Short mmCIF file of C-alpha atoms and ligand atoms in Angstrom, two decimals:
data_model
loop_
_atom_site.label_atom_id
_atom_site.label_comp_id
_atom_site.label_asym_id
_atom_site.label_seq_id
_atom_site.Cartn_x
_atom_site.Cartn_y
_atom_site.Cartn_z
CA UNK Z 1 76.16 69.89 122.87
CA UNK Z 2 79.45 68.21 121.98
CA UNK Z 3 80.27 64.60 121.21
CA UNK Z 4 83.71 63.67 122.52
CA UNK Z 5 85.11 60.78 120.48
CA UNK Z 6 87.26 58.02 121.95
CA UNK Z 7 90.98 58.37 121.46
CA UNK Z 8 91.89 56.93 118.07
CA UNK Z 9 88.30 56.93 116.73
CA UNK Z 10 88.69 57.05 112.94
CA UNK Z 11 87.05 59.36 110.37
CA UNK Z 12 84.37 56.75 109.52
CA UNK Z 13 83.09 56.89 113.12
CA UNK Z 14 83.02 60.68 113.00
CA UNK Z 15 81.18 60.66 109.67
CA UNK Z 16 78.56 58.30 111.08
CA UNK Z 17 77.90 60.78 113.92
CA UNK Z 18 77.69 63.66 111.47
CA UNK Z 19 75.19 61.77 109.33
CA UNK Z 20 72.71 61.15 112.18
CA UNK Z 21 73.07 64.69 113.47
CA UNK Z 22 72.30 66.10 110.02
CA UNK Z 23 69.28 63.78 109.83
CA UNK Z 24 68.01 65.39 113.05
CA UNK Z 25 68.17 68.77 111.30
CA UNK Z 26 71.35 70.11 112.92
CA UNK Z 27 74.77 71.05 111.58
CA UNK Z 28 78.13 69.94 112.96
CA UNK Z 29 81.56 71.37 113.54
CA UNK Z 30 84.36 68.82 113.78
CA UNK Z 31 87.32 69.85 115.89
CA UNK Z 32 90.40 67.70 115.46
CA UNK Z 33 92.40 67.99 118.68
CA UNK Z 34 95.85 66.50 119.23
CA UNK Z 35 94.42 63.51 121.05
CA UNK Z 36 90.70 63.48 120.42
CA UNK Z 37 88.10 64.62 117.97
CA UNK Z 38 85.14 66.65 119.16
CA UNK Z 39 81.95 66.95 117.13
CA UNK Z 40 80.03 70.10 118.02
CA UNK Z 41 76.28 70.19 117.32
CA UNK Z 42 74.83 73.41 115.92
CA UNK Z 43 71.11 74.08 115.90
CA UNK Z 44 67.95 73.12 117.77
CA UNK Z 45 69.01 70.37 120.16
CA UNK Z 46 65.48 69.33 121.10
CA UNK Z 47 65.52 66.66 118.34
CA UNK Z 48 68.77 65.10 119.53
CA UNK Z 49 68.57 61.56 120.88
CA UNK Z 50 71.38 61.72 123.42
CA UNK Z 51 71.30 58.04 124.42
CA UNK Z 52 71.40 56.96 120.76
CA UNK Z 53 74.46 59.15 120.29
CA UNK Z 54 76.11 57.80 123.42
CA UNK Z 55 75.75 54.25 122.14
CA UNK Z 56 77.30 54.90 118.76
CA UNK Z 57 80.67 53.35 117.98
CA UNK Z 58 83.66 55.49 118.82
CA UNK Z 59 81.77 57.84 121.17
CA UNK Z 60 83.35 58.46 124.56
CA UNK Z 61 80.74 60.87 125.94
CA UNK Z 62 78.11 63.42 125.02
CA UNK Z 63 78.25 66.68 126.96
CA UNK Z 64 76.21 69.87 127.08
CA UNK Z 65 78.10 73.11 126.39
CA UNK Z 66 77.59 74.95 129.64
CA UNK Z 67 78.71 78.41 128.57
CA UNK Z 68 76.26 80.85 127.00
CA UNK Z 69 78.61 81.23 124.03
CA UNK Z 70 79.08 78.02 122.15
CA UNK Z 71 80.75 78.37 118.79
CA UNK Z 72 83.16 80.99 120.14
CA UNK Z 73 84.10 78.76 123.07
CA UNK Z 74 87.16 76.59 123.47
CA UNK Z 75 84.87 73.84 124.76
CA UNK Z 76 83.16 73.57 121.39
CA UNK Z 77 86.20 73.88 119.21
CA UNK Z 78 89.56 72.87 120.60
CA UNK Z 79 91.82 74.05 117.78
CA UNK Z 80 92.54 77.78 117.84
CA UNK Z 81 91.22 79.91 115.02
CA UNK Z 82 93.91 81.24 112.73
CA UNK Z 83 92.57 84.01 110.50
CA UNK Z 84 94.24 84.16 107.09
CA UNK Z 85 94.68 87.46 105.28
CA UNK Z 86 95.61 87.03 101.62
CA UNK Z 87 98.54 89.01 100.20
CA UNK Z 88 97.68 92.62 99.34
CA UNK Z 89 99.47 92.39 96.01
CA UNK Z 90 100.63 89.63 93.71
CA UNK Z 91 103.94 88.35 95.05
CA UNK Z 92 103.45 89.71 98.61
CA UNK Z 93 103.24 87.35 101.56
CA UNK Z 94 99.90 86.64 103.19
CA UNK Z 95 99.32 87.03 106.93
CA UNK Z 96 97.91 84.91 109.70
CA UNK Z 97 96.34 86.21 112.91
CA UNK Z 98 96.20 83.80 115.82
CA UNK Z 99 99.26 81.73 114.95
CA UNK Z 100 102.70 82.12 116.50
CA UNK Z 101 103.26 85.56 115.00
CA UNK Z 102 102.11 88.77 116.65
CA UNK Z 103 100.44 91.06 114.12
CA UNK Z 104 100.72 94.85 114.27
CA UNK Z 105 97.93 97.00 112.80
CA UNK Z 106 99.03 100.62 112.69
CA UNK Z 107 97.89 103.90 111.20
CA UNK Z 108 95.98 107.07 111.84
CA UNK Z 109 92.72 107.27 113.72
CA UNK Z 110 91.05 108.67 110.61
CA UNK Z 111 91.99 108.71 106.95
CA UNK Z 112 92.63 112.45 106.63
CA UNK Z 113 93.98 112.76 103.09
CA UNK Z 114 95.64 110.75 100.32
CA UNK Z 115 99.24 111.97 100.83
CA UNK Z 116 99.15 111.13 104.51
CA UNK Z 117 97.95 107.59 103.85
CA UNK Z 118 100.49 106.85 101.13
CA UNK Z 119 103.55 108.28 102.87
CA UNK Z 120 102.69 107.09 106.38
CA UNK Z 121 101.91 103.56 105.24
CA UNK Z 122 105.21 103.29 103.37
CA UNK Z 123 106.97 104.24 106.60
CA UNK Z 124 104.88 101.83 108.69
CA UNK Z 125 105.57 98.98 106.30
CA UNK Z 126 109.29 99.68 106.45
CA UNK Z 127 109.12 99.65 110.24
CA UNK Z 128 107.47 96.21 110.22
CA UNK Z 129 103.72 96.90 110.51
CA UNK Z 130 101.53 94.18 108.99
CA UNK Z 131 98.25 96.00 108.37
CA UNK Z 132 97.19 99.60 107.89
CA UNK Z 133 94.40 100.88 110.09
CA UNK Z 134 92.46 104.05 109.32
CA UNK Z 135 88.85 105.05 109.70
CA UNK Z 136 86.88 106.32 106.71
CA UNK Z 137 83.62 106.17 108.68
CA UNK Z 138 84.24 107.57 112.16
CA UNK Z 139 81.97 107.05 115.18
CA UNK Z 140 82.28 110.47 116.86
CA UNK Z 141 80.73 111.49 120.15
CA UNK Z 142 79.85 114.90 118.73
CA UNK Z 143 77.82 115.23 115.52
CA UNK Z 144 79.84 118.40 114.82
CA UNK Z 145 83.18 116.56 114.85
CA UNK Z 146 84.84 115.22 111.67
CA UNK Z 147 82.84 112.17 110.58
CA UNK Z 148 85.44 110.73 108.21
CA UNK Z 149 85.98 110.96 104.45
CA UNK Z 150 83.64 108.06 103.73
CA UNK Z 151 84.04 106.42 100.31
CA UNK Z 152 86.80 108.87 99.35
CA UNK Z 153 88.78 107.59 102.36
CA UNK Z 154 88.19 103.99 101.30
CA UNK Z 155 89.61 104.83 97.85
CA UNK Z 156 92.83 106.16 99.41
CA UNK Z 157 93.10 102.97 101.44
CA UNK Z 158 92.63 100.88 98.29
CA UNK Z 159 95.31 102.88 96.52
CA UNK Z 160 97.66 102.32 99.43
CA UNK Z 161 96.95 98.60 99.29
CA UNK Z 162 97.95 98.32 95.65
CA UNK Z 163 100.85 100.79 95.75
CA UNK Z 164 102.43 100.19 99.16
CA UNK Z 165 101.02 96.74 99.91
CA UNK Z 166 99.74 96.83 103.48
CA UNK Z 167 96.37 95.08 103.84
CA UNK Z 168 93.60 97.23 105.30
CA UNK Z 169 91.50 97.15 108.45
CA UNK Z 170 88.78 99.76 108.58
CA UNK Z 171 85.54 100.32 110.46
CA UNK Z 172 82.04 99.72 109.17
CA UNK Z 173 79.23 101.37 111.14
CA UNK Z 174 76.14 100.77 109.06
CA UNK Z 175 74.56 97.58 107.74
CA UNK Z 176 73.98 99.35 104.40
CA UNK Z 177 77.73 99.93 103.97
CA UNK Z 178 78.98 96.43 104.75
CA UNK Z 179 79.11 95.14 101.18
CA UNK Z 180 80.85 98.28 99.94
CA UNK Z 181 83.41 98.49 102.78
CA UNK Z 182 84.13 94.76 102.30
CA UNK Z 183 85.23 95.51 98.74
CA UNK Z 184 88.02 97.72 100.10
CA UNK Z 185 88.89 96.13 103.44
CA UNK Z 186 90.81 92.98 104.29
CA UNK Z 187 89.34 93.06 107.81
CA UNK Z 188 86.09 94.75 108.78
CA UNK Z 189 86.26 96.50 112.13
CA UNK Z 190 83.14 96.67 114.28
CA UNK Z 191 83.81 99.49 116.72
CA UNK Z 192 83.26 99.54 120.47
CA UNK Z 193 80.06 101.55 120.10
CA UNK Z 194 78.58 98.95 117.78
CA UNK Z 195 79.61 95.82 119.65
CA UNK Z 196 75.97 95.09 120.43
CA UNK Z 197 74.50 96.35 117.16
CA UNK Z 198 73.07 92.91 116.51
CA UNK Z 199 71.84 93.69 113.01
CA UNK Z 200 75.33 94.85 112.04
CA UNK Z 201 76.81 91.69 113.57
CA UNK Z 202 74.45 89.51 111.52
CA UNK Z 203 75.29 91.35 108.30
CA UNK Z 204 79.08 91.18 108.79
CA UNK Z 205 78.49 87.53 109.68
CA UNK Z 206 77.18 86.93 106.16
CA UNK Z 207 80.14 88.63 104.56
CA UNK Z 208 83.29 86.82 103.49
CA UNK Z 209 85.78 89.10 105.24
CA UNK Z 210 87.31 88.60 108.68
CA UNK Z 211 85.73 90.76 111.36
CA UNK Z 212 87.51 92.43 114.28
CA UNK Z 213 85.08 93.02 117.07
CA UNK Z 214 86.05 95.70 119.61
CA UNK Z 215 84.87 95.37 123.18
CA UNK Z 216 82.16 97.87 124.06
CA UNK Z 217 82.91 100.70 126.49
CA UNK Z 218 80.82 99.08 129.21
CA UNK Z 219 80.63 95.47 128.13
CA UNK Z 220 81.73 92.32 129.89
CA UNK Z 221 83.92 89.74 128.22
CA UNK Z 222 80.96 87.37 128.17
CA UNK Z 223 78.98 89.97 126.23
CA UNK Z 224 81.91 90.36 123.81
CA UNK Z 225 81.91 86.61 123.26
CA UNK Z 226 78.14 86.58 122.74
CA UNK Z 227 78.58 89.24 120.06
CA UNK Z 228 81.25 87.07 118.42
CA UNK Z 229 78.69 84.25 118.58
CA UNK Z 230 76.30 86.35 116.44
CA UNK Z 231 78.93 86.75 113.72
CA UNK Z 232 79.96 83.08 113.76
CA UNK Z 233 76.37 81.91 113.87
CA UNK Z 234 75.58 83.96 110.77
CA UNK Z 235 78.28 82.01 108.91
CA UNK Z 236 81.55 83.90 109.43
CA UNK Z 237 84.06 82.03 111.60
CA UNK Z 238 86.89 84.53 111.06
CA UNK Z 239 86.35 86.68 114.13
CA UNK Z 240 89.10 88.55 115.97
CA UNK Z 241 88.40 89.94 119.45
CA UNK Z 242 89.83 93.30 120.51
CA UNK Z 243 90.30 94.68 124.01
CA UNK Z 244 90.31 98.49 123.77
CA UNK Z 245 89.69 99.63 127.33
CA UNK Z 246 86.51 100.07 129.32
CA UNK Z 247 84.88 102.93 131.23
CA UNK Z 248 85.82 103.07 134.89
CA UNK Z 249 85.99 105.82 137.54
CA UNK Z 250 89.62 106.52 136.62
CA UNK Z 251 90.19 109.91 135.01
CA UNK Z 252 93.95 109.97 134.40
CA UNK Z 253 93.46 107.58 131.50
CA UNK Z 254 90.80 107.81 128.79
CA UNK Z 255 89.72 104.21 129.42
CA UNK Z 256 91.01 101.44 131.66
CA UNK Z 257 92.81 98.90 129.50
CA UNK Z 258 91.81 95.50 130.85
CA UNK Z 259 94.82 93.36 130.06
CA UNK Z 260 93.40 90.45 132.02
CA UNK Z 261 90.97 90.22 129.09
CA UNK Z 262 93.79 88.60 127.10
CA UNK Z 263 94.31 85.48 129.23
CA UNK Z 264 90.59 85.28 130.07
CA UNK Z 265 89.56 85.35 126.40
CA UNK Z 266 92.30 82.85 125.57
CA UNK Z 267 91.02 80.55 128.30
CA UNK Z 268 87.41 80.83 127.15
CA UNK Z 269 87.70 81.06 123.40
CA UNK Z 270 89.65 79.82 120.39
CA UNK Z 271 89.44 83.24 118.69
CA UNK Z 272 92.51 85.48 118.24
CA UNK Z 273 92.83 88.43 120.63
CA UNK Z 274 94.16 91.88 119.69
CA UNK Z 275 94.84 94.75 122.12
CA UNK Z 276 94.42 98.45 121.30
CA UNK Z 277 96.44 100.43 123.86
CA UNK Z 278 95.82 103.71 121.98
CA UNK Z 279 92.08 103.91 122.70
CA UNK Z 280 92.73 101.84 125.82
CA UNK Z 281 94.79 104.56 127.49
CA UNK Z 282 94.21 107.76 125.49
CA UNK Z 283 97.79 108.97 126.00
CA UNK Z 284 100.69 108.28 123.65
CA UNK Z 285 103.20 107.88 126.50
CA UNK Z 286 101.17 104.98 127.92
CA UNK Z 287 100.90 103.19 124.59
CA UNK Z 288 104.38 101.62 124.49
CA UNK Z 289 104.33 100.14 128.02
CA UNK Z 290 100.83 98.73 127.55
CA UNK Z 291 101.69 97.40 124.08
CA UNK Z 292 104.69 95.56 125.52
CA UNK Z 293 102.55 94.23 128.35
CA UNK Z 294 99.85 93.07 125.93
CA UNK Z 295 102.35 91.01 123.94
CA UNK Z 296 103.75 89.59 127.19
CA UNK Z 297 100.21 88.66 128.24
CA UNK Z 298 99.70 86.63 125.07
CA UNK Z 299 97.93 88.99 122.65
CA UNK Z 300 97.93 87.84 119.02
CA UNK Z 301 98.13 91.38 117.77
CA UNK Z 302 98.13 95.09 118.50
CA UNK Z 303 96.22 97.98 117.04
CA UNK Z 304 98.22 101.22 117.32
CA UNK Z 305 97.36 104.75 116.25
CA UNK Z 306 100.23 106.50 114.49
CA UNK Z 307 100.08 109.99 113.00
CA UNK Z 308 102.80 111.88 111.08
CA UNK Z 309 102.11 114.96 113.23
CA UNK Z 310 99.94 114.08 116.24
CA UNK Z 311 99.54 117.73 117.27
CA UNK Z 312 97.73 118.37 113.97
CA UNK Z 313 95.65 115.17 113.93
CA UNK Z 314 91.94 115.67 113.25
CA UNK Z 315 91.10 112.99 115.81
CA UNK Z 316 92.89 111.18 118.63
CA UNK Z 317 96.19 113.09 118.34
CA UNK Z 318 96.95 112.81 122.10
CA UNK Z 319 97.04 109.03 121.91
CA UNK Z 320 98.86 108.77 118.58
CA UNK Z 321 102.50 107.74 118.30
CA UNK Z 322 104.84 109.62 116.01
CA UNK Z 323 106.35 107.43 113.26
CA UNK Z 324 109.70 107.60 115.08
CA UNK Z 325 108.22 106.38 118.35
CA UNK Z 326 106.35 103.64 116.50
CA UNK Z 327 109.58 102.37 114.98
CA UNK Z 328 111.33 102.33 118.35
CA UNK Z 329 108.38 100.43 119.86
CA UNK Z 330 108.54 97.78 117.12
CA UNK Z 331 112.11 96.97 118.16
CA UNK Z 332 110.99 96.54 121.77
CA UNK Z 333 108.01 94.42 120.80
CA UNK Z 334 110.23 92.05 118.86
CA UNK Z 335 112.19 91.37 122.06
CA UNK Z 336 109.07 90.87 124.20
CA UNK Z 337 107.52 88.59 121.56
CA UNK Z 338 110.64 86.44 121.47
CA UNK Z 339 110.73 86.26 125.27
CA UNK Z 340 107.26 84.67 125.24
CA UNK Z 341 107.95 82.29 122.34
CA UNK Z 342 106.35 84.42 119.61
CA UNK Z 343 107.67 86.66 116.87
CA UNK Z 344 106.58 89.74 114.95
CA UNK Z 345 106.53 87.89 111.67
C1 LIG G 1 88.91 103.09 116.13
O1 LIG G 1 89.66 102.13 116.32
O2 LIG G 1 88.99 103.83 115.16
C2 LIG G 1 87.85 103.38 117.13
C3 LIG G 1 86.93 104.32 116.90
O3 LIG G 1 87.94 102.64 118.23
P1 LIG G 1 86.81 102.21 119.31
O4 LIG G 1 85.66 101.67 118.51
O5 LIG G 1 87.54 101.18 120.11
O6 LIG G 1 86.49 103.45 120.08
MN1 LIG G 2 90.86 106.76 117.23
#
């Protein structure tokens, strides 16, 4: 339920609403729009006296939230979420995701070794990337495939962070690892295969790191938003949504990248939206056109796989850009971003 305040209703009126709502055993979220303030009610609404609320000073109307997702919805909270990433090192600049800048997360599919991480990230940083991606825990279809370096991989990422200075996004697959991965990561990635691992969502929801939630291989956008709801409801409002392609009957691409997800999620939710054209297409030559299209469609960021030698990559080589191609793409993205009133900060 939301309480829409009258235009010009002052903070005292809003506080009075909050006080009665708290008395009824609920919590509130106040959303300060350009013209109006909206007070969102969080919790068991059966105790709410709607007519008492409607009669309070400064209240324009009381409305139910019709969508299944509430706290992730733009109905509930009108100002867009801007996720803040603190500087990796003293003196570096921090980052925001969901503002006017378009953020680029780039790096290998998996952390393969220390040298690769340190030299590739220095290149990526020079080419304008904002965050380093790299999996230490890898969700692999085959149990015989490389499962990632685990904690050793996280240590290389931490070294990169302090030496080169790119903040880290890396995947966490297990509830038992969340606390440990959060010590190394600036953003926790919940992978497509875990989008509906509700226990994992609740645990990352209790952690004080932003979470990037990747759309499941066969999940609807509503289901993605319901998963975001789990994280927010557990206490973590810094959620980033990621479109990474879905399973369809098409075989010439690895997945079908659903770019309409970008404007749909922006219409439905205040959360930032990132697109991953690497997993979304599975082929490096499709990555640049889909990355440009994603920025044109309004994405707040991109996740791109880059490998120093894709032919030798342990995982996802066919969809990885070479460093040279990545650099060329960054130049193109700058132009597309500017054309749609954004920039690659
Ligand atoms: C990844 O980004 O490393 C990954 C495994 O992606 P997804 O979960 O989208 O398959
Ligand atoms: Mn990959």
